[in-house]
Amino acid sequence: MKSRSYNIAVVPGDGTGPEVVQEGIKVLNAVSKKLDFTLSFTHFPLGGEHYQKTGELLSETTLAALKQSDAIYLGAIGHPDITPGILEKGILLTMRFALDQYINLRPIKLYEGVETPIKDKGPQDIDFVIVRENTEGLYTGAGGYLKKGTPDEVAVQESINTRKGVERCIRYAFEYCRQRNKAKKLTLCGKTNVLTYAFDLWKRTFEEVSREYPDITTDYAHVDAICMWMVKNPEWFDVIVTDNMFGDIISDLAAMIQGGMGIAAGGNIHPEGVSMFEPIGGSAPKYTGMGVINPIAAILAGQLMLQTLGETQAAQWIEKAVAKVLKNDLKSASAGKMGCSTSEVGDLIVAFIDSL
Ligand code: IPM
Ligand code: MN
């Protein structure tokens, strides 16, 4: 009898999203079959095209349905003909806020066989995790215009940081760092020398919570210094915790040093609620339908989803298969240079899982 079963809401989205999600589902099905748990997938057509056709970004009805799922698996949202901000705010950010997915988790790992632009650094040097606050900061939409369109125009965009929001994020990071059990070092990334209110709250909260985690070494660095060290000494990092905007920026820098968007996956997590997992690379409209995109980012998003759902063994097997294929089978992790197609990468990973 199959005891564990999960309802997964699938949002393939725009551009190359559907092609990579298809490979992710292939891998998820392979691993669930081997390890005897059930995944039921329900597709939701959200995205740019759906918006153009129906006017829906993310309706209350769809949100209610998403809330019924165990997790959400997303491909990509983004459309070249739609004004920037509409889909991002209307779908992605609305989902994060409505489901209170207060953690954006971004594992950064350079796998063997993957090229990094950082000279003289290898897999032993690049292995850390960014814990980004995902519901506050500059992303809340607080602010506004005065005298818009006149020479006296004023635009204000406020960073909202609540004690509760900051503390739950920092606590998550400490717990994560403890469970990860690597260097057991948590670095707070801030800007206490300029943003003296927001990051004073962050730093005080960090120091207070740290007293409950005597086994974790703590460190602090300004965001600009983090960018510098990430390129020069990435091996210094184990877990980094930071606010929404800084987390967004350093995540892309980190994605590049792990081999690029073909590898980078992320989770938008509510630890007790419904979380969403996605490759962070975007919809790549010019590559749509060509079968050249690396689906590994989407596959690793699936891996992160299973990890979060508690299917640890399945998550380990996916990671093992990904590591093997990156090391032995792909010429490169970059789009169009892999030496095989999007679906062939999925097939290679499935074949390895089947052999376990
Ligand atoms: C990300 C993305 C989003 C963000 C955009 C698409 C709104 O860049 O998930 O990092 O800024 O959070
Ligand atoms: Mn981003």
Short mmCIF file of C-alpha atoms and ligand atoms in Angstrom, two decimals:
data_model
loop_
_atom_site.label_atom_id
_atom_site.label_comp_id
_atom_site.label_asym_id
_atom_site.label_seq_id
_atom_site.Cartn_x
_atom_site.Cartn_y
_atom_site.Cartn_z
CA MET A 1 0.00 0.00 0.00
CA LYS A 2 1.27 3.44 -0.85
CA SER A 3 1.10 5.49 2.29
CA ARG A 4 2.55 8.80 1.21
CA SER A 5 0.86 10.85 -1.43
CA TYR A 6 1.16 14.49 -2.43
CA ASN A 7 -0.93 16.83 -4.56
CA ILE A 8 1.34 19.01 -6.61
CA ALA A 9 0.02 22.13 -8.33
CA VAL A 10 1.97 22.62 -11.55
CA VAL A 11 2.34 26.04 -13.14
CA PRO A 12 4.38 25.47 -16.32
CA GLY A 13 4.06 29.16 -17.22
CA ASP A 14 5.63 30.92 -20.19
CA GLY A 15 8.39 30.43 -22.74
CA THR A 16 10.63 27.50 -21.92
CA GLY A 17 8.88 26.92 -18.57
CA PRO A 18 6.68 24.07 -19.89
CA GLU A 19 9.63 22.20 -21.50
CA VAL A 20 11.69 22.16 -18.33
CA VAL A 21 8.74 21.37 -16.09
CA GLN A 22 7.99 18.36 -18.28
CA GLU A 23 11.48 17.00 -17.59
CA GLY A 24 11.11 17.75 -13.89
CA ILE A 25 7.87 15.79 -13.74
CA LYS A 26 9.49 12.91 -15.61
CA VAL A 27 12.18 12.74 -12.92
CA LEU A 28 9.71 13.16 -10.05
CA ASN A 29 7.62 10.32 -11.43
CA ALA A 30 10.66 8.07 -11.80
CA VAL A 31 11.77 8.60 -8.23
CA SER A 32 8.28 8.33 -6.70
CA LYS A 33 7.71 5.03 -8.50
CA LYS A 34 10.98 3.61 -7.17
CA LEU A 35 10.43 4.80 -3.63
CA ASP A 36 6.74 4.02 -3.45
CA PHE A 37 5.04 7.32 -2.90
CA THR A 38 2.41 8.99 -5.06
CA LEU A 39 2.50 12.38 -6.73
CA SER A 40 -0.67 13.74 -8.33
CA PHE A 41 -0.15 16.70 -10.60
CA THR A 42 -2.80 19.34 -11.29
CA HIS A 43 -1.90 21.84 -13.99
CA PHE A 44 -2.74 25.54 -13.81
CA PRO A 45 -2.35 27.61 -16.98
CA LEU A 46 -1.11 30.84 -15.29
CA GLY A 47 1.31 33.08 -17.16
CA GLY A 48 1.58 35.74 -19.84
CA GLU A 49 -0.44 33.98 -22.51
CA HIS A 50 -3.21 33.06 -20.11
CA TYR A 51 -3.31 36.70 -18.98
CA GLN A 52 -3.61 37.94 -22.56
CA LYS A 53 -6.38 35.44 -23.29
CA THR A 54 -8.43 35.68 -20.10
CA GLY A 55 -7.28 38.74 -18.14
CA GLU A 56 -6.46 36.53 -15.16
CA LEU A 57 -3.18 37.04 -13.37
CA LEU A 58 -3.83 35.03 -10.20
CA SER A 59 -7.48 35.02 -9.18
CA GLU A 60 -8.92 34.28 -5.75
CA THR A 61 -10.35 31.04 -7.14
CA THR A 62 -6.96 29.88 -8.42
CA LEU A 63 -5.30 30.92 -5.17
CA ALA A 64 -7.85 28.93 -3.20
CA ALA A 65 -7.05 25.88 -5.35
CA LEU A 66 -3.29 26.38 -4.91
CA LYS A 67 -3.82 26.56 -1.15
CA GLN A 68 -5.29 23.05 -1.28
CA SER A 69 -2.11 21.59 -2.75
CA ASP A 70 0.88 20.19 -0.87
CA ALA A 71 3.32 22.18 -2.97
CA ILE A 72 3.54 24.22 -6.16
CA TYR A 73 5.94 23.44 -8.98
CA LEU A 74 6.53 26.38 -11.31
CA GLY A 75 8.35 26.70 -14.65
CA ALA A 76 8.73 30.37 -15.53
CA ILE A 77 6.64 33.52 -15.68
CA GLY A 78 7.51 36.25 -18.19
CA HIS A 79 6.30 37.40 -21.59
CA PRO A 80 8.10 39.74 -24.01
CA ASP A 81 4.88 41.57 -24.97
CA ILE A 82 3.73 42.35 -21.45
CA THR A 83 4.93 45.43 -19.56
CA PRO A 84 7.55 44.47 -16.95
CA GLY A 85 6.05 44.27 -13.48
CA ILE A 86 2.56 43.12 -14.39
CA LEU A 87 3.20 39.38 -14.35
CA GLU A 88 5.91 39.57 -11.69
CA LYS A 89 3.70 41.45 -9.25
CA GLY A 90 0.41 39.92 -10.36
CA ILE A 91 1.50 36.29 -10.24
CA LEU A 92 4.85 35.61 -8.54
CA LEU A 93 4.79 38.20 -5.81
CA THR A 94 1.06 37.76 -5.21
CA MET A 95 1.65 34.04 -4.72
CA ARG A 96 4.56 34.61 -2.32
CA PHE A 97 2.60 37.11 -0.26
CA ALA A 98 -0.78 35.36 -0.28
CA LEU A 99 0.77 32.05 0.76
CA ASP A 100 3.12 33.83 3.16
CA GLN A 101 6.13 32.06 1.68
CA TYR A 102 8.49 34.01 3.87
CA ILE A 103 11.68 32.18 2.95
CA ASN A 104 13.37 32.21 -0.43
CA LEU A 105 15.86 29.38 -0.26
CA ARG A 106 18.67 29.31 -2.79
CA PRO A 107 21.19 26.48 -2.56
CA ILE A 108 24.42 27.32 -4.36
CA LYS A 109 26.58 24.36 -5.27
CA LEU A 110 29.15 23.92 -7.97
CA TYR A 111 28.80 20.34 -9.22
CA GLU A 112 31.74 18.48 -10.67
CA GLY A 113 31.99 18.90 -14.41
CA VAL A 114 30.33 22.33 -14.32
CA GLU A 115 32.34 25.36 -15.26
CA THR A 116 32.50 28.35 -12.92
CA PRO A 117 33.70 31.78 -14.09
CA ILE A 118 35.76 32.03 -10.89
CA LYS A 119 39.36 31.21 -11.62
CA ASP A 120 41.00 28.53 -9.47
CA LYS A 121 37.81 27.64 -7.58
CA GLY A 122 36.17 24.24 -7.66
CA PRO A 123 33.32 22.23 -6.16
CA GLN A 124 35.08 22.13 -2.77
CA ASP A 125 34.95 25.96 -2.64
CA ILE A 126 31.42 26.70 -3.82
CA ASP A 127 28.77 25.14 -1.62
CA PHE A 128 26.55 27.45 0.39
CA VAL A 129 22.91 28.43 0.82
CA ILE A 130 21.22 31.82 0.71
CA VAL A 131 18.21 32.32 2.97
CA ARG A 132 16.39 35.37 1.65
CA GLU A 133 13.45 37.01 3.41
CA ASN A 134 10.62 36.79 0.87
CA THR A 135 7.63 38.85 2.03
CA GLU A 136 8.92 42.20 3.29
CA GLY A 137 11.61 44.81 2.65
CA LEU A 138 11.40 46.76 -0.59
CA TYR A 139 9.03 44.19 -2.09
CA THR A 140 5.84 45.08 -0.18
CA GLY A 141 4.81 47.76 -2.64
CA ALA A 142 4.73 50.41 0.09
CA GLY A 143 5.35 53.93 -1.15
CA GLY A 144 3.95 56.04 -3.91
CA TYR A 145 4.25 59.09 -6.09
CA LEU A 146 3.71 62.74 -5.49
CA LYS A 147 3.16 65.06 -8.44
CA LYS A 148 3.71 62.24 -10.91
CA GLY A 149 4.70 63.33 -14.39
CA THR A 150 5.64 66.87 -13.32
CA PRO A 151 9.13 68.30 -12.89
CA ASP A 152 8.52 68.14 -9.13
CA GLU A 153 7.79 64.44 -9.13
CA VAL A 154 8.65 62.44 -6.01
CA ALA A 155 8.80 58.62 -5.95
CA VAL A 156 9.06 56.84 -2.62
CA GLN A 157 9.64 53.09 -2.26
CA GLU A 158 9.80 52.00 1.32
CA SER A 159 11.54 49.05 2.90
CA ILE A 160 9.27 47.46 5.50
CA ASN A 161 10.99 45.31 8.11
CA THR A 162 8.94 43.88 10.95
CA ARG A 163 10.41 42.30 14.05
CA LYS A 164 8.23 39.25 13.43
CA GLY A 165 9.22 38.94 9.77
CA VAL A 166 12.90 39.45 10.44
CA GLU A 167 12.95 37.08 13.39
CA ARG A 168 11.18 34.19 11.68
CA CYS A 169 13.58 34.45 8.75
CA ILE A 170 16.64 34.55 10.98
CA ARG A 171 15.35 31.62 13.06
CA TYR A 172 14.78 29.59 9.91
CA ALA A 173 18.36 30.33 8.84
CA PHE A 174 19.82 29.23 12.17
CA GLU A 175 17.78 26.02 12.11
CA TYR A 176 18.72 25.37 8.50
CA CYS A 177 22.39 25.95 9.25
CA ARG A 178 22.24 23.52 12.17
CA GLN A 179 20.54 20.82 10.13
CA ARG A 180 22.84 21.31 7.17
CA ASN A 181 25.64 20.56 9.60
CA LYS A 182 28.49 21.72 7.39
CA ALA A 183 30.70 24.59 8.59
CA LYS A 184 27.86 25.63 10.94
CA LYS A 185 28.44 29.24 10.10
CA LEU A 186 25.70 31.77 9.52
CA THR A 187 26.54 35.10 7.88
CA LEU A 188 24.15 38.03 8.11
CA CYS A 189 24.29 40.14 4.94
CA GLY A 190 23.20 43.74 5.54
CA LYS A 191 24.18 47.37 5.28
CA THR A 192 24.35 48.58 8.86
CA ASN A 193 26.60 51.48 7.91
CA VAL A 194 23.92 53.19 5.83
CA LEU A 195 20.52 51.54 6.38
CA THR A 196 20.81 52.24 10.08
CA TYR A 197 17.17 51.51 10.98
CA ALA A 198 16.36 48.44 8.94
CA PHE A 199 19.63 46.62 9.45
CA ASP A 200 19.91 47.66 13.05
CA LEU A 201 16.71 45.67 13.57
CA TRP A 202 18.18 42.79 11.59
CA LYS A 203 21.48 42.84 13.48
CA ARG A 204 19.90 43.09 16.94
CA THR A 205 17.51 40.26 16.14
CA PHE A 206 20.35 38.19 14.71
CA GLU A 207 22.42 38.65 17.84
CA GLU A 208 19.51 37.84 20.13
CA VAL A 209 18.51 34.68 18.29
CA SER A 210 22.15 33.59 18.00
CA ARG A 211 22.27 33.10 21.79
CA GLU A 212 19.94 30.14 21.32
CA TYR A 213 22.37 28.58 18.84
CA PRO A 214 25.75 28.36 20.59
CA ASP A 215 26.79 25.64 18.11
CA ILE A 216 26.55 28.07 15.17
CA THR A 217 29.36 30.52 14.41
CA THR A 218 27.98 33.89 13.39
CA ASP A 219 29.41 36.48 11.06
CA TYR A 220 28.27 39.78 9.59
CA ALA A 221 29.19 41.47 6.30
CA HIS A 222 27.80 44.41 4.36
CA VAL A 223 26.13 43.44 1.10
CA ASP A 224 28.77 45.10 -1.07
CA ALA A 225 31.51 43.20 0.75
CA ILE A 226 29.51 39.97 0.35
CA CYS A 227 29.59 40.51 -3.43
CA MET A 228 33.32 40.95 -3.27
CA TRP A 229 33.95 37.87 -1.11
CA MET A 230 31.56 35.73 -3.09
CA VAL A 231 33.81 36.15 -6.10
CA LYS A 232 37.12 36.13 -4.26
CA ASN A 233 36.52 33.63 -1.44
CA PRO A 234 33.25 31.77 -1.95
CA GLU A 235 34.51 29.04 0.41
CA TRP A 236 33.95 31.42 3.32
CA PHE A 237 30.19 30.94 3.12
CA ASP A 238 28.02 28.23 4.59
CA VAL A 239 24.60 29.85 5.09
CA ILE A 240 23.86 33.51 4.36
CA VAL A 241 20.72 35.23 5.64
CA THR A 242 19.53 38.56 4.28
CA ASP A 243 16.58 40.76 3.37
CA ASN A 244 14.46 40.52 0.26
CA MET A 245 16.24 42.98 -2.03
CA PHE A 246 19.81 42.07 -1.12
CA GLY A 247 18.84 38.41 -1.32
CA ASP A 248 17.49 38.91 -4.82
CA ILE A 249 20.73 40.51 -5.98
CA ILE A 250 23.25 38.20 -4.34
CA SER A 251 21.24 35.16 -5.49
CA ASP A 252 21.88 36.01 -9.12
CA LEU A 253 25.56 36.58 -8.50
CA ALA A 254 25.67 33.25 -6.69
CA ALA A 255 23.76 31.53 -9.51
CA MET A 256 26.49 32.54 -11.93
CA ILE A 257 29.32 31.14 -9.83
CA GLN A 258 27.52 27.80 -9.55
CA GLY A 259 27.39 27.50 -13.33
CA GLY A 260 24.48 29.67 -14.38
CA MET A 261 20.74 29.54 -14.85
CA GLY A 262 20.80 25.96 -16.12
CA ILE A 263 21.57 24.84 -12.57
CA ALA A 264 19.96 27.44 -10.30
CA ALA A 265 16.85 26.38 -8.39
CA GLY A 266 14.96 28.02 -5.58
CA GLY A 267 12.19 27.44 -3.10
CA ASN A 268 9.62 29.96 -1.86
CA ILE A 269 8.88 28.38 1.45
CA HIS A 270 6.30 28.60 4.18
CA PRO A 271 7.58 25.94 6.57
CA GLU A 272 4.07 25.01 7.76
CA GLY A 273 2.19 25.97 4.62
CA VAL A 274 2.21 25.63 0.85
CA SER A 275 5.61 26.26 -0.72
CA MET A 276 6.53 26.95 -4.33
CA PHE A 277 9.60 25.62 -6.15
CA GLU A 278 11.06 26.96 -9.39
CA PRO A 279 14.10 27.12 -11.61
CA ILE A 280 15.12 30.77 -11.24
CA GLY A 281 16.18 31.31 -14.83
CA GLY A 282 13.11 32.91 -16.38
CA SER A 283 11.10 32.13 -19.50
CA ALA A 284 13.90 32.61 -22.09
CA PRO A 285 11.41 33.38 -24.91
CA LYS A 286 13.98 33.25 -27.71
CA TYR A 287 14.78 29.61 -26.91
CA THR A 288 11.16 28.45 -26.65
CA GLY A 289 10.47 25.12 -28.30
CA MET A 290 14.06 24.58 -29.39
CA GLY A 291 14.88 21.94 -26.77
CA VAL A 292 18.16 23.61 -25.86
CA ILE A 293 17.47 24.75 -22.28
CA ASN A 294 19.08 22.82 -19.46
CA PRO A 295 16.24 21.30 -17.40
CA ILE A 296 18.52 20.59 -14.43
CA ALA A 297 17.49 23.80 -12.64
CA ALA A 298 13.87 22.64 -12.85
CA ILE A 299 14.85 19.12 -11.81
CA LEU A 300 16.73 20.50 -8.80
CA ALA A 301 13.67 22.61 -7.96
CA GLY A 302 11.76 19.33 -7.86
CA GLN A 303 14.48 17.89 -5.66
CA LEU A 304 14.14 20.84 -3.26
CA MET A 305 10.37 20.29 -3.27
CA LEU A 306 10.73 16.64 -2.24
CA GLN A 307 13.29 17.58 0.40
CA THR A 308 10.85 20.11 1.84
CA LEU A 309 7.98 17.60 1.73
CA GLY A 310 10.15 15.23 3.75
CA GLU A 311 11.00 12.76 0.96
CA THR A 312 14.67 12.86 1.85
CA GLN A 313 15.73 9.68 0.13
CA ALA A 314 14.07 10.67 -3.13
CA ALA A 315 15.70 14.09 -2.95
CA GLN A 316 19.09 12.45 -2.41
CA TRP A 317 18.63 10.18 -5.40
CA ILE A 318 17.73 13.08 -7.67
CA GLU A 319 20.78 14.99 -6.54
CA LYS A 320 22.98 11.97 -7.07
CA ALA A 321 21.62 11.53 -10.58
CA VAL A 322 22.06 15.20 -11.40
CA ALA A 323 25.65 15.14 -10.14
CA LYS A 324 26.40 12.05 -12.22
CA VAL A 325 24.92 13.46 -15.42
CA LEU A 326 26.65 16.82 -14.99
CA LYS A 327 29.96 15.09 -14.38
CA ASN A 328 29.84 12.39 -17.04
CA ASP A 329 27.27 13.13 -19.68
CA LEU A 330 26.89 16.83 -20.44
CA LYS A 331 29.44 18.83 -22.41
CA SER A 332 28.37 22.00 -20.65
CA ALA A 333 25.58 23.16 -18.35
CA SER A 334 24.76 26.12 -20.61
CA ALA A 335 21.79 26.33 -22.96
CA GLY A 336 22.58 25.01 -26.43
CA LYS A 337 25.98 23.65 -25.42
CA MET A 338 24.98 20.58 -23.47
CA GLY A 339 25.66 18.13 -26.29
CA CYS A 340 22.12 16.83 -25.98
CA SER A 341 18.58 18.17 -25.88
CA THR A 342 16.38 19.24 -22.96
CA SER A 343 14.46 15.96 -22.99
CA GLU A 344 17.61 13.86 -23.39
CA VAL A 345 18.97 15.39 -20.18
CA GLY A 346 15.75 14.32 -18.46
CA ASP A 347 16.10 10.83 -19.93
CA LEU A 348 19.70 10.49 -18.70
CA ILE A 349 18.68 11.44 -15.18
CA VAL A 350 15.72 9.07 -15.21
CA ALA A 351 17.92 6.23 -16.53
CA PHE A 352 20.34 6.71 -13.65
CA ILE A 353 17.53 6.80 -11.06
CA ASP A 354 16.10 3.61 -12.57
CA SER A 355 19.51 1.96 -12.16
CA LEU A 356 19.65 2.71 -8.41
C1 IPM B 1 13.46 36.13 -8.27
C2 IPM B 1 13.00 37.06 -9.35
C3 IPM B 1 11.80 37.85 -8.86
C4 IPM B 1 12.24 38.65 -7.66
C5 IPM B 1 11.14 38.74 -9.90
C6 IPM B 1 10.80 38.01 -11.16
C7 IPM B 1 9.92 39.44 -9.34
O1 IPM B 1 14.02 37.90 -9.78
O2 IPM B 1 12.70 35.22 -7.90
O3 IPM B 1 14.57 36.29 -7.77
O4 IPM B 1 12.75 39.79 -7.81
O5 IPM B 1 12.07 38.17 -6.55
MN MN B 2 15.88 37.57 -8.78
#
